[in-house]
Tab-separated table of C-alpha atoms and ligand atoms in Angstrom:
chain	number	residue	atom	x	y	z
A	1	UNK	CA	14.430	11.989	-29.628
A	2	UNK	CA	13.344	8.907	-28.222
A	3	UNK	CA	9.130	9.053	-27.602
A	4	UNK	CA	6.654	6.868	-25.835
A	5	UNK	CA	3.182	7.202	-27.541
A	6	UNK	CA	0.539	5.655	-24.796
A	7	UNK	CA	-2.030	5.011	-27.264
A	8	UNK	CA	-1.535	6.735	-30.814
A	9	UNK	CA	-3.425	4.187	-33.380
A	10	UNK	CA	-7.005	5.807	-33.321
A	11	UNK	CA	-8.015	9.472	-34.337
A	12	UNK	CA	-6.043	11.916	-32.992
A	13	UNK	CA	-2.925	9.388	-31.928
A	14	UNK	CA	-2.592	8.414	-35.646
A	15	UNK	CA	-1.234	11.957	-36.309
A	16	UNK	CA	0.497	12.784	-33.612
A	17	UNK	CA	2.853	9.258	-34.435
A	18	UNK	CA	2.512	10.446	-38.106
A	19	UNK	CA	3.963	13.656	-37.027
A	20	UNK	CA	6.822	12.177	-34.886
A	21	UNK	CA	8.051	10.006	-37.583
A	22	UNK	CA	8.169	12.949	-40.029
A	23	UNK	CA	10.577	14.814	-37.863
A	24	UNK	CA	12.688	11.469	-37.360
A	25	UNK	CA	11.986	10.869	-34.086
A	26	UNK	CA	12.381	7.105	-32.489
A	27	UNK	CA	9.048	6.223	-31.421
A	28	UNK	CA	7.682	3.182	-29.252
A	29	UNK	CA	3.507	2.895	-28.848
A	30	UNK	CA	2.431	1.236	-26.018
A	31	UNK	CA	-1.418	0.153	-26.215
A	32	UNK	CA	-3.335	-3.488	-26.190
A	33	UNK	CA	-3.003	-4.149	-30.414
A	34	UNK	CA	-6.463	-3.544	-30.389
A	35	UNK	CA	-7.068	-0.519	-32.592
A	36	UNK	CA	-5.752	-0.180	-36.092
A	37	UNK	CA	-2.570	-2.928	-35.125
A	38	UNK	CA	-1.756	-2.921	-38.687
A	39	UNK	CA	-0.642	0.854	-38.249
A	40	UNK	CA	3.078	1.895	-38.655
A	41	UNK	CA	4.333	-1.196	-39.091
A	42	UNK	CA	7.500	-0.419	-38.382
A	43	UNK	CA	7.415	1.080	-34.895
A	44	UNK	CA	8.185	-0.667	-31.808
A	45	UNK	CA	5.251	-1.768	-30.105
A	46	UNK	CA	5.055	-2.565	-26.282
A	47	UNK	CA	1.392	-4.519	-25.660
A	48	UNK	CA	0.059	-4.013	-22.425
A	49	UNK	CA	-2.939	-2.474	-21.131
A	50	UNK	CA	-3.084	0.984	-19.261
A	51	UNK	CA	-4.322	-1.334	-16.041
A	52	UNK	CA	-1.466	-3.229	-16.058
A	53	UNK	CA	1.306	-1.772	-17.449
A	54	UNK	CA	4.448	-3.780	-16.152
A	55	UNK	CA	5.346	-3.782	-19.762
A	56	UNK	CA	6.945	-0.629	-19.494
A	57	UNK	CA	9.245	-1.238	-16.690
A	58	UNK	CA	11.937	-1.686	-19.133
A	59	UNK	CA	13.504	1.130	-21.060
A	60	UNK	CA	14.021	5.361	-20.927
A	61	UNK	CA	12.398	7.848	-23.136
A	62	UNK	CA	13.346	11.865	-23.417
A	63	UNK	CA	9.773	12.086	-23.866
A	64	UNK	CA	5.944	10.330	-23.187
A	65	UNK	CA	2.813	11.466	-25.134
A	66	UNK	CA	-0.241	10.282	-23.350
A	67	UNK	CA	-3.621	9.806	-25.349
A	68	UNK	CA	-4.989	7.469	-23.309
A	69	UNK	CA	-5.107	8.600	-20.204
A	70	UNK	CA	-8.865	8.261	-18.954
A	71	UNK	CA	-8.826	7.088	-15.329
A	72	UNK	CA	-7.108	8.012	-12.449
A	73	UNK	CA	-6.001	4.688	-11.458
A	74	UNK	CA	-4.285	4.263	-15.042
A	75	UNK	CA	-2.652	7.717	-15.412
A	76	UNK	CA	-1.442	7.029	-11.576
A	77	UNK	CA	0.102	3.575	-12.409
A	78	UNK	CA	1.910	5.211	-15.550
A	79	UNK	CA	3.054	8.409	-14.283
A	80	UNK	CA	4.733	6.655	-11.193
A	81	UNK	CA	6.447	3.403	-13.498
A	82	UNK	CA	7.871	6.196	-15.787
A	83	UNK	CA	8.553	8.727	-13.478
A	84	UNK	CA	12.010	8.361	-13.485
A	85	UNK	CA	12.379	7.423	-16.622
A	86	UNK	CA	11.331	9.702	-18.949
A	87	UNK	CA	12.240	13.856	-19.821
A	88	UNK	CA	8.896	15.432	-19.921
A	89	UNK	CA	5.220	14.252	-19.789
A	90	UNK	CA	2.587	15.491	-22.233
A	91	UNK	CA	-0.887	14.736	-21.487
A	92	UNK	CA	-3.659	15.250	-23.276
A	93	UNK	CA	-6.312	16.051	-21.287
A	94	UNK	CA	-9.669	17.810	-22.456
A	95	UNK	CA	-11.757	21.228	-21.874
A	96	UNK	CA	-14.365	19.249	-20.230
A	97	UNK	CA	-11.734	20.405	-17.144
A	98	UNK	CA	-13.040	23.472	-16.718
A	99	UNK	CA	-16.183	24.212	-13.845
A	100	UNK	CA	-17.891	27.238	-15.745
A	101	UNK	CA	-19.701	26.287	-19.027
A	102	UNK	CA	-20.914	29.788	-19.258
A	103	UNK	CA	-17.748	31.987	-18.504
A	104	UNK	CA	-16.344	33.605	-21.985
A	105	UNK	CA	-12.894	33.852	-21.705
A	106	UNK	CA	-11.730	31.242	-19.580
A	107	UNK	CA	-7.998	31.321	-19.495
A	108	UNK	CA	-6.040	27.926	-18.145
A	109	UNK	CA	-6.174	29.168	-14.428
A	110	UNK	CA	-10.196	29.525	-14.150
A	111	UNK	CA	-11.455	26.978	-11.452
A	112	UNK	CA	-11.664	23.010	-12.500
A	113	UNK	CA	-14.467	20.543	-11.430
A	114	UNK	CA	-14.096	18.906	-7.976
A	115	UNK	CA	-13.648	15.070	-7.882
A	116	UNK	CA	-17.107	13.600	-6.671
A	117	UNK	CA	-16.718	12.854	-3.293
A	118	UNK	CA	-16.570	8.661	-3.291
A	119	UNK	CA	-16.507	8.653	-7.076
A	120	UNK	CA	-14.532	5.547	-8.423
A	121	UNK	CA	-10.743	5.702	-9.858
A	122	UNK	CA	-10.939	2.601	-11.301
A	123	UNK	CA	-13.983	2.535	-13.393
A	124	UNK	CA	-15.016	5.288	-16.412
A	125	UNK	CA	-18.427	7.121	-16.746
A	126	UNK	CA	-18.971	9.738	-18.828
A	127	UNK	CA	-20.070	12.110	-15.901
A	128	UNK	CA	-16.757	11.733	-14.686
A	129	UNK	CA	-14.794	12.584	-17.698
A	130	UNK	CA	-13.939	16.097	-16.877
A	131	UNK	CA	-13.401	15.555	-13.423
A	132	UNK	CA	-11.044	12.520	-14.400
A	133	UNK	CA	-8.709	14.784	-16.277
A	134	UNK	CA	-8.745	17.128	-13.584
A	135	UNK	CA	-7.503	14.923	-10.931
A	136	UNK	CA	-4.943	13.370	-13.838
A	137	UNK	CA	-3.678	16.619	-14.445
A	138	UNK	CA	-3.274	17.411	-11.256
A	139	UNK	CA	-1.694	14.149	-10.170
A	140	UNK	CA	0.946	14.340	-12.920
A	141	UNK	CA	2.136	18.117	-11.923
A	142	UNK	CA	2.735	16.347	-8.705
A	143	UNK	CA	4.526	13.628	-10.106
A	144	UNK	CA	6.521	15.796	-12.651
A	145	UNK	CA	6.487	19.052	-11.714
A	146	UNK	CA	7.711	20.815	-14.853
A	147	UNK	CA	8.796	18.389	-16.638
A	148	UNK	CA	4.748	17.330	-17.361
A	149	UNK	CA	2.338	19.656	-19.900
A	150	UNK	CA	-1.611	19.375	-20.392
A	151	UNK	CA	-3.434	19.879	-23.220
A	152	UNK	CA	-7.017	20.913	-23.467
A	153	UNK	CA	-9.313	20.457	-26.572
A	154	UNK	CA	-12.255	20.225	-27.475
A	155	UNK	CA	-13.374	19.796	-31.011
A	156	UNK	CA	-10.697	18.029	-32.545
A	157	UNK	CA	-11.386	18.194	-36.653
A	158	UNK	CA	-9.909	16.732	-39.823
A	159	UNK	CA	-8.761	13.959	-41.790
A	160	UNK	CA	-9.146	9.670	-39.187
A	161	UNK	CA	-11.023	11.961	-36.703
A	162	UNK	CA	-14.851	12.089	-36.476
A	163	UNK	CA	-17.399	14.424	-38.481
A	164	UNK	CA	-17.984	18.147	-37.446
A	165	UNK	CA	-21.346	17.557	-37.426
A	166	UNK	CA	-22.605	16.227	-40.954
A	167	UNK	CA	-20.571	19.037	-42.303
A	168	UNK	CA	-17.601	17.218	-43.860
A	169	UNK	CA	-19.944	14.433	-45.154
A	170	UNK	CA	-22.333	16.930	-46.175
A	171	UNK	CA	-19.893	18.384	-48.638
A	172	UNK	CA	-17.995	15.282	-49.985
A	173	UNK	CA	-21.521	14.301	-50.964
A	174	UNK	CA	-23.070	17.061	-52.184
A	175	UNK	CA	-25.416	17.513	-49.496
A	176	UNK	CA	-26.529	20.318	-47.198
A	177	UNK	CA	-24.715	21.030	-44.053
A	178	UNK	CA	-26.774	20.747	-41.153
A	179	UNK	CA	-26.802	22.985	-37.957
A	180	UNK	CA	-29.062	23.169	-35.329
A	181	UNK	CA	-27.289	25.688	-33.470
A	182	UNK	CA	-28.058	28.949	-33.094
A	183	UNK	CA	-26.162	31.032	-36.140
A	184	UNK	CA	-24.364	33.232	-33.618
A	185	UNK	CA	-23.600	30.451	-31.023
A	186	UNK	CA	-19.601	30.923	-30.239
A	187	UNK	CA	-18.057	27.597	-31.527
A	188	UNK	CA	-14.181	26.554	-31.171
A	189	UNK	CA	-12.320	23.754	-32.575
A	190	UNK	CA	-8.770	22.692	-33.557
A	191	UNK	CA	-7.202	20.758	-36.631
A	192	UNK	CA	-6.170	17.301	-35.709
A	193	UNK	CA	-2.827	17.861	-37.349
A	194	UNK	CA	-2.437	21.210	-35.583
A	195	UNK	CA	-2.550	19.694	-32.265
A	196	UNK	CA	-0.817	16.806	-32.670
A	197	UNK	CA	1.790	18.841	-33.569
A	198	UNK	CA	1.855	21.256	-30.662
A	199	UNK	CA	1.687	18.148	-28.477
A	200	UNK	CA	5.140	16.821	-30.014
A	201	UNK	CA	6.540	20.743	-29.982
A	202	UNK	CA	5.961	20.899	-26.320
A	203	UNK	CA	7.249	17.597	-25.733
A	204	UNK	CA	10.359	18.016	-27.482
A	205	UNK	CA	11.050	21.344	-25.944
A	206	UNK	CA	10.156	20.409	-22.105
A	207	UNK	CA	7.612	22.976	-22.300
A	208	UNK	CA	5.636	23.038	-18.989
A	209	UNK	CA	1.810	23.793	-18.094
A	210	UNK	CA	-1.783	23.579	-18.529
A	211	UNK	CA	-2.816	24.821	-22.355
A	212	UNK	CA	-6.287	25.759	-24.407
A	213	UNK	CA	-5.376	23.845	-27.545
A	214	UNK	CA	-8.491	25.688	-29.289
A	215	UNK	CA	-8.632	27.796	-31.948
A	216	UNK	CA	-10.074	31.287	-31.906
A	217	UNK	CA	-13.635	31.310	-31.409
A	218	UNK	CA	-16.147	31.839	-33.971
A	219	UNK	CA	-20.182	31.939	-34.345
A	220	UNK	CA	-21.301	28.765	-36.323
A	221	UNK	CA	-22.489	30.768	-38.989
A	222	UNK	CA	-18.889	32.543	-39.836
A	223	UNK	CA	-17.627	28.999	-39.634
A	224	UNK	CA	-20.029	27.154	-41.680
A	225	UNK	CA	-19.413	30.177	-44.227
A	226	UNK	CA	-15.445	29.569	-44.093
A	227	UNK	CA	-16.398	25.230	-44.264
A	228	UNK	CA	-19.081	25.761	-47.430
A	229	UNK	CA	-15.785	27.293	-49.744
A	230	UNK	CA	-14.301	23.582	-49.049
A	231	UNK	CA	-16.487	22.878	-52.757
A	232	UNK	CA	-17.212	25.038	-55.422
A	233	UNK	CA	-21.650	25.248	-55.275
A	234	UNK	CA	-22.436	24.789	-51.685
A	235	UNK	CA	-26.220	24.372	-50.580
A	236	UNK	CA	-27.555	26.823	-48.457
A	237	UNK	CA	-27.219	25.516	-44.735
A	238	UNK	CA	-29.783	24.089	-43.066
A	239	UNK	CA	-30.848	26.010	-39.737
A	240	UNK	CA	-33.589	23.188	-38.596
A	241	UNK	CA	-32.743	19.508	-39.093
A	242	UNK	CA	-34.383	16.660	-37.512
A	243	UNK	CA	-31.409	15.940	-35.509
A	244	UNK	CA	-28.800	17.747	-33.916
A	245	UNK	CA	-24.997	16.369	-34.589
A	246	UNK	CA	-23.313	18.521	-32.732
A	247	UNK	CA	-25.052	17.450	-29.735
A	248	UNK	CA	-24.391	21.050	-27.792
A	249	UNK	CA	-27.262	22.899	-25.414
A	250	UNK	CA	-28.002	25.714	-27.880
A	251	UNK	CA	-29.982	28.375	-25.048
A	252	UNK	CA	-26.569	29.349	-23.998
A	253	UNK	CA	-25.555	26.809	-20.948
A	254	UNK	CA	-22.608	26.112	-22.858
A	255	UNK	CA	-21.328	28.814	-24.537
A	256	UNK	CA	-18.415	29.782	-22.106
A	257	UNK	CA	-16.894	26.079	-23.199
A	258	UNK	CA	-16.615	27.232	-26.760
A	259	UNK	CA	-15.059	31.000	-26.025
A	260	UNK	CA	-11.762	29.541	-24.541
A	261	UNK	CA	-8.857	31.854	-23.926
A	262	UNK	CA	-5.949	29.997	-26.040
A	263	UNK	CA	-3.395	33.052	-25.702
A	264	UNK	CA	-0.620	30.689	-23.571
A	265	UNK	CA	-1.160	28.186	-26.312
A	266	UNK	CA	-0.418	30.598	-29.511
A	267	UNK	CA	2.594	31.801	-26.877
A	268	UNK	CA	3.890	28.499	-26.636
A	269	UNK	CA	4.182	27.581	-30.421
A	270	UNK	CA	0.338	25.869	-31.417
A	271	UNK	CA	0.088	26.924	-34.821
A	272	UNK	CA	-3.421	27.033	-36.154
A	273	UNK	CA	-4.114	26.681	-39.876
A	274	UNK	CA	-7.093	28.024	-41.442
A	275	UNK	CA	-11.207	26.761	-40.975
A	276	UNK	CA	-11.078	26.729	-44.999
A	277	UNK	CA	-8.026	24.386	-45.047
A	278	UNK	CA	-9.638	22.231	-42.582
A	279	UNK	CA	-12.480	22.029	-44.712
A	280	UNK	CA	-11.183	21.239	-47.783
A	281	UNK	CA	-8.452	18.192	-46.197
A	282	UNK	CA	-11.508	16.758	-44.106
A	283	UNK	CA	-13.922	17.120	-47.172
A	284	UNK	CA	-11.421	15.189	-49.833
A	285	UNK	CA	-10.370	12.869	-47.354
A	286	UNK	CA	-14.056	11.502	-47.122
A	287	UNK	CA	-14.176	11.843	-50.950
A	288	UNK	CA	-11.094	9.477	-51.050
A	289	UNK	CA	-13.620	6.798	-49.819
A	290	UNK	CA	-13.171	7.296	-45.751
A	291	UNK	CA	-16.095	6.595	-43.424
A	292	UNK	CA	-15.460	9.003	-40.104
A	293	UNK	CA	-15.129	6.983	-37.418
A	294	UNK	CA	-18.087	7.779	-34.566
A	295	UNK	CA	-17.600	10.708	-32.540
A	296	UNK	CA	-15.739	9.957	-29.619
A	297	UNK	CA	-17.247	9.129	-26.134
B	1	NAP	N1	-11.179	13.441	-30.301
B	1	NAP	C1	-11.595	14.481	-29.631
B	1	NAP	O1	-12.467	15.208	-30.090
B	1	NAP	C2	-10.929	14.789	-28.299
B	1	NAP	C3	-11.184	15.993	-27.675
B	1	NAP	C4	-10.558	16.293	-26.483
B	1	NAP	C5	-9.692	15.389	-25.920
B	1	NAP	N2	-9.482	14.202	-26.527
B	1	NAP	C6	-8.571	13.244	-25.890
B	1	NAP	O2	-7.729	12.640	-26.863
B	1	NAP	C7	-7.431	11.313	-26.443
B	1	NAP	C8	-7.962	10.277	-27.418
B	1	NAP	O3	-7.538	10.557	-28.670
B	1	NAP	P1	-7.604	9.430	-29.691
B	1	NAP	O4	-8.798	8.536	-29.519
B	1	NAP	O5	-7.425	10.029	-30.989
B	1	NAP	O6	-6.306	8.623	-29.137
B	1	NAP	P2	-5.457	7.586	-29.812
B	1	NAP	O7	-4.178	7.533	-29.153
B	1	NAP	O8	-5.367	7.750	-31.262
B	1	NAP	O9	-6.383	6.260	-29.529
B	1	NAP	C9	-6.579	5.667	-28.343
B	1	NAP	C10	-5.403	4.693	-28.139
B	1	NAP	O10	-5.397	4.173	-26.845
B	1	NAP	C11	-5.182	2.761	-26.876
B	1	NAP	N3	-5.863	2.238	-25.718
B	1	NAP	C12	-7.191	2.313	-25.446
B	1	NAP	N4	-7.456	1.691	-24.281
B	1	NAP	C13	-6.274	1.214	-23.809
B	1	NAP	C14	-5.884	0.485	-22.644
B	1	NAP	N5	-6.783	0.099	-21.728
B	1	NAP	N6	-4.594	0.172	-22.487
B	1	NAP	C15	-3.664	0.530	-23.404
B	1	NAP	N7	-3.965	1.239	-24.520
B	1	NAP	C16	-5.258	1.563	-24.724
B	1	NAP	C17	-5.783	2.334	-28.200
B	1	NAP	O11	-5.174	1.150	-28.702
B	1	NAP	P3	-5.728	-0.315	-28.292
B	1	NAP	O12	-7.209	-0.284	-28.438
B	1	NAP	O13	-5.041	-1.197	-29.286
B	1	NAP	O14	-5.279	-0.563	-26.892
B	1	NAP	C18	-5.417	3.524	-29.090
B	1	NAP	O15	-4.109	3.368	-29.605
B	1	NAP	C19	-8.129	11.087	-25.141
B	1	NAP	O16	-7.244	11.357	-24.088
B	1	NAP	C20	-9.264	12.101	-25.193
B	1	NAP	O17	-9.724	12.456	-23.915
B	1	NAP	C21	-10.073	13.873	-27.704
């Protein structure tokens, strides 16, 4: 199959074009040669930059992978240059979508964030992250109609990507692992390599719709339990550290975010291997000498 990669040289990207060249597909990247260039050397490479992106006016592809897609403006100017000239349209969009923090349960229907009335398309704040993908979302089902999926993650975990708090470092180094949430605070996440392959399966089989690319939710202390047998004497973990990585409210303004209903995503062929697996790759990939890049804004 022939597959356009917008982005795919950073964290999650990298496997997602790792995993399309496994199962012989013909892929083409299109991003600015900014990040990684000396990756997959051998792919075709389109330069241009998601503002201006006359670069792809040339060419047809049975299928598009979007990583990049931040603002509206950008996913707009893509979505209409390929619109006729490409099968289906996977997006990868983000959980941030979703208006409740606190609902448990949330399946891909609940209600999204509004777009802030006279908020900018053209120019990224964090604040308008979620909202962003909601209006990108929405203005690719228009464009696409079936032929366009979204996928929503959160935590995205594993070998290029960033830490999981200091708890992959912690354990390539002998360390404790550090968590300053609560121990029964519902936590979600999803291998790297798990989701970049669902994002090729549904791209390769057309498959349609909004999905929770998460994996079944947990408390942090059964997944810190499943993450310590990643090495053979594990410290005890360490409830109160100076800082919080994880960076999450822990008095429970969040916890809907992290209690995700992923049923239409198992349905539709995500396959989720397990926390201990995750572990262990992440864990001797730092121990091979790789510095996590910084979490991701
Ligand atoms: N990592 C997470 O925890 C997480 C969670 C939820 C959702 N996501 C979503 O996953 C996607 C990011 O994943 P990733 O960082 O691993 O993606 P990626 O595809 O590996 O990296 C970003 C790519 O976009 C290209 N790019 C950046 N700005 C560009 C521009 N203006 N024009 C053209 N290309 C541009 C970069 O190359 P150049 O710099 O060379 O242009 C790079 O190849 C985002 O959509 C994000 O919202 C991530």
């Amino acid at each position: 199959m022939k597959l356009l990669v917008l982005g795919g040289t950073k964290n999650l990207g990298r496997h997602v074009v790792e995993a399309a060249l496994a199962d012989g597909h013909e892929v083409t990247l299109f991003n600015r040669g900014q990040t990684n260039p000396e990756l997959f050397p051998s792919v075709r490479r389109i330069v241009g930059d998601r503002a201006a992106p006359e670069a792809l006016n040339d060419g047809e592809w049975d299928g598009v992978i979007d990583m990049s897609g931040f603002l509206v403006r950008d996913v707009s100017l893509s979505a209409s240059i390929l619109r006729d000239r490409c099968g289906h349209y996977t997006y990868m969009s983000s959980i941030a979508v979703y208006a409740s923090k606190t609902t448990p349960g949330m399946t891909e229907s609940a209600p999204l964030l509004p777009w802030p009335a006279g908020a900018p398309e053209d120019h990224f704040t964090m604040d308008l992250y979620g909202p962003s993908k909601v209006r990108n979302e929405s203005l690719l089902t228009a464009t696409f109609g079936d032929r366009t999926a979204a996928v929503r993650s959160g935590f995205v975990v594993g070998p290029y990507n960033p830490d999981f708090g200091n708890w992959g470092w912690a354990l390539a180094h002998d360390l404790p692992m550090e968590c300053a949430a609560r121990p029964d605070q519902p936590i979600q996440y999803v291998d790297a390599r798990d989701l970049a392959a669902f994002l090729l399966h549904l791209t390769v089989h057309r498959i349609p719709g909004p999905f929770n690319a998460v994996g079944p939710t947990r408390t942090m202390a059964e997944l810190a339990d499943a993450w310590r047998t990643a090495v053979p004497n594990p410290h005890p973990i360490n409830w109160s550290p100076p800082e919080d990585r994880f960076h999450l409210p822990h008095n429970g303004t969040n916890d809907g975010t992290f209690q995700l209903d992923n049923t239409q995503a198992l349905r539709a062929g995500l396959q989720l291997r397990p926390d201990e697996d995750t572990a262990r790759d992440y864990t001797t990939w730092l121990k091979a000498g790789n510095i996590p890049p910084p979490p991701p804004h």
